[in-house]
PDB file of C-alpha atoms in Angstrom:
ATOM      1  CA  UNK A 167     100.880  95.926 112.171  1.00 68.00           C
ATOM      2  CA  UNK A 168      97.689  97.903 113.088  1.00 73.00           C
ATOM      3  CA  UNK A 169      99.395 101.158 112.375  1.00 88.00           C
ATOM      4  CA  UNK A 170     100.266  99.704 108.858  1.00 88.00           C
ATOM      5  CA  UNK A 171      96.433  98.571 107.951  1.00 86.00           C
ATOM      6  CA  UNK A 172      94.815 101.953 109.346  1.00 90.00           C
ATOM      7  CA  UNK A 173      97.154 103.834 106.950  1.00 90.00           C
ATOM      8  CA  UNK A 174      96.425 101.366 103.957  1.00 87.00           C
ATOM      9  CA  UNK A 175      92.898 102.127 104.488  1.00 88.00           C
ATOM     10  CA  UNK A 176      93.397 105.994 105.388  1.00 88.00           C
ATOM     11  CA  UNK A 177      95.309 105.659 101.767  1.00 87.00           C
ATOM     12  CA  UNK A 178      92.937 104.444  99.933  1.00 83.00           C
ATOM     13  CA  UNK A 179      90.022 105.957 100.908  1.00 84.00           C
ATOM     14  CA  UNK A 180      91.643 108.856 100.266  1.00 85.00           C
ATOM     15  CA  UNK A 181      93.142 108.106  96.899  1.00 88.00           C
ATOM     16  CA  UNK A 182      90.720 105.593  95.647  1.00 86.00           C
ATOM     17  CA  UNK A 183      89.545 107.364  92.593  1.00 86.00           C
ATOM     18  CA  UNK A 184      93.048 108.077  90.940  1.00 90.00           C
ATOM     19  CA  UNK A 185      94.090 104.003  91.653  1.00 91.00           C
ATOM     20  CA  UNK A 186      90.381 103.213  89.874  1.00 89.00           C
ATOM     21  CA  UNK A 187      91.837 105.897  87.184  1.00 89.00           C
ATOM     22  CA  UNK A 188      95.084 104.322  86.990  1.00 93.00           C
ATOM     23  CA  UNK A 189      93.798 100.633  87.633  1.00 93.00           C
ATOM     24  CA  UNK A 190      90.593 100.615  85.268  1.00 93.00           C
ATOM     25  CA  UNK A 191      90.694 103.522  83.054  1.00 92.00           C
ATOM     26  CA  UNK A 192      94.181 102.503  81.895  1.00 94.00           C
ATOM     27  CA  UNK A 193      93.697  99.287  81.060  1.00 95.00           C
ATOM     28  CA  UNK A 194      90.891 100.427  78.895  1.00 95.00           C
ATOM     29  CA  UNK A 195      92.524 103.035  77.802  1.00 95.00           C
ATOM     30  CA  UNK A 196      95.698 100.005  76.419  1.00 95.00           C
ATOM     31  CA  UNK A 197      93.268  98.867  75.134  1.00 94.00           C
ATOM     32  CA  UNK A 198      92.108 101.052  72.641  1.00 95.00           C
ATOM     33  CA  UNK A 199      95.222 102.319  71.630  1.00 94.00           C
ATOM     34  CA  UNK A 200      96.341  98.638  71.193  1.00 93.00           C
ATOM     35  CA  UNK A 201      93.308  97.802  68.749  1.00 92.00           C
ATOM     36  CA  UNK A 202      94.334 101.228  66.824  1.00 92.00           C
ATOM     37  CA  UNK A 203      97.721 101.660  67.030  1.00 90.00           C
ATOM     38  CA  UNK A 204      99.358  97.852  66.706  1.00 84.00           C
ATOM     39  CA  UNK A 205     102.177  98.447  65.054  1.00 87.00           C
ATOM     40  CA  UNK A 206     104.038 100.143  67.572  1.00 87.00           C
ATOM     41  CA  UNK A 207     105.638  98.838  70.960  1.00 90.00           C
ATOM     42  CA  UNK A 208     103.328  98.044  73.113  1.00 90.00           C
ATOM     43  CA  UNK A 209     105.104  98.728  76.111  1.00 93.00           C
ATOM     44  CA  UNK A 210     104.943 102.344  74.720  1.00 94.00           C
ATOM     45  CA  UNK A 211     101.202 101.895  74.474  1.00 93.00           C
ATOM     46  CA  UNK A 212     100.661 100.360  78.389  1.00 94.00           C
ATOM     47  CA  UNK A 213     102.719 102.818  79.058  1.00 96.00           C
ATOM     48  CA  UNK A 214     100.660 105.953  77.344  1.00 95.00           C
ATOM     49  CA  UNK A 215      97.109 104.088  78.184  1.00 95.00           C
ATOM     50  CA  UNK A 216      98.265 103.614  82.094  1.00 96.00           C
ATOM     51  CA  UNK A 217      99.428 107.147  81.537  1.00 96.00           C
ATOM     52  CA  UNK A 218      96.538 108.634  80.528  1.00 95.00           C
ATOM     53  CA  UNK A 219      94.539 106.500  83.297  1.00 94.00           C
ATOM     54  CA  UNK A 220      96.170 108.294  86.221  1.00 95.00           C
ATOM     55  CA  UNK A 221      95.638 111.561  84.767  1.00 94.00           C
ATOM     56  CA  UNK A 222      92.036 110.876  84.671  1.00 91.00           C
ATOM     57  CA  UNK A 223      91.780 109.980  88.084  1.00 90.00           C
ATOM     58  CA  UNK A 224      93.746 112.807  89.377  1.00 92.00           C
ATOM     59  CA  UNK A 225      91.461 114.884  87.607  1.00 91.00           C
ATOM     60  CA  UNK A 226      88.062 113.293  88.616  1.00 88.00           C
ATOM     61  CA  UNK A 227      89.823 113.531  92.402  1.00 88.00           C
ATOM     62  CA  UNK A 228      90.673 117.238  92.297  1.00 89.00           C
ATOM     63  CA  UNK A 229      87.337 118.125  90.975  1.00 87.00           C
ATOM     64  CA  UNK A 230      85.944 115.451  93.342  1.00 80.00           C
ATOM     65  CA  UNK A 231      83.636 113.346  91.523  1.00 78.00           C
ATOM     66  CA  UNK A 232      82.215 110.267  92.723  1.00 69.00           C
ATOM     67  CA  UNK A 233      81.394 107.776  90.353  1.00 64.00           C
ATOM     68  CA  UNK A 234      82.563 105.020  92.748  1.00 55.00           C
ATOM     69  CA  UNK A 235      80.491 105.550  96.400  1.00 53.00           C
TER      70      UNK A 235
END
């Protein structure tokens, strides 16, 4: 069990900015396509927003910025 928590942090102190990507820039990302778009599926829309979400935070962690330490 103290293999499993070591990785889990190793993890996600590694990949912390593209789950904040995924995590909080999708879900504003919904968001705004759901108050513009709302007459089509919105499991399309999650589905685009989270999308779009992870792509930003692969991007912010390739070119490494740090708006979260």
């Amino acid at each position: 069990m103290n293999n499993f928590g070591e990785l889990l942090k190793s993890h996600l102190s590694n990949w912390s900015l593209v789950w904040f990507g995924f995590l909080f820039w999708g879900s504003i990302f919904s968001a705004f396509l759901l108050l513009f778009f709302n007459n089509i599926d919105q499991v399309l829309i999650y589905m685009i927003g989270y999308s779009l979400g992870i792509v930003f935070g692969f991007i912010s962690k390739f070119k490494k910025w740090s708006w979260i330490n």
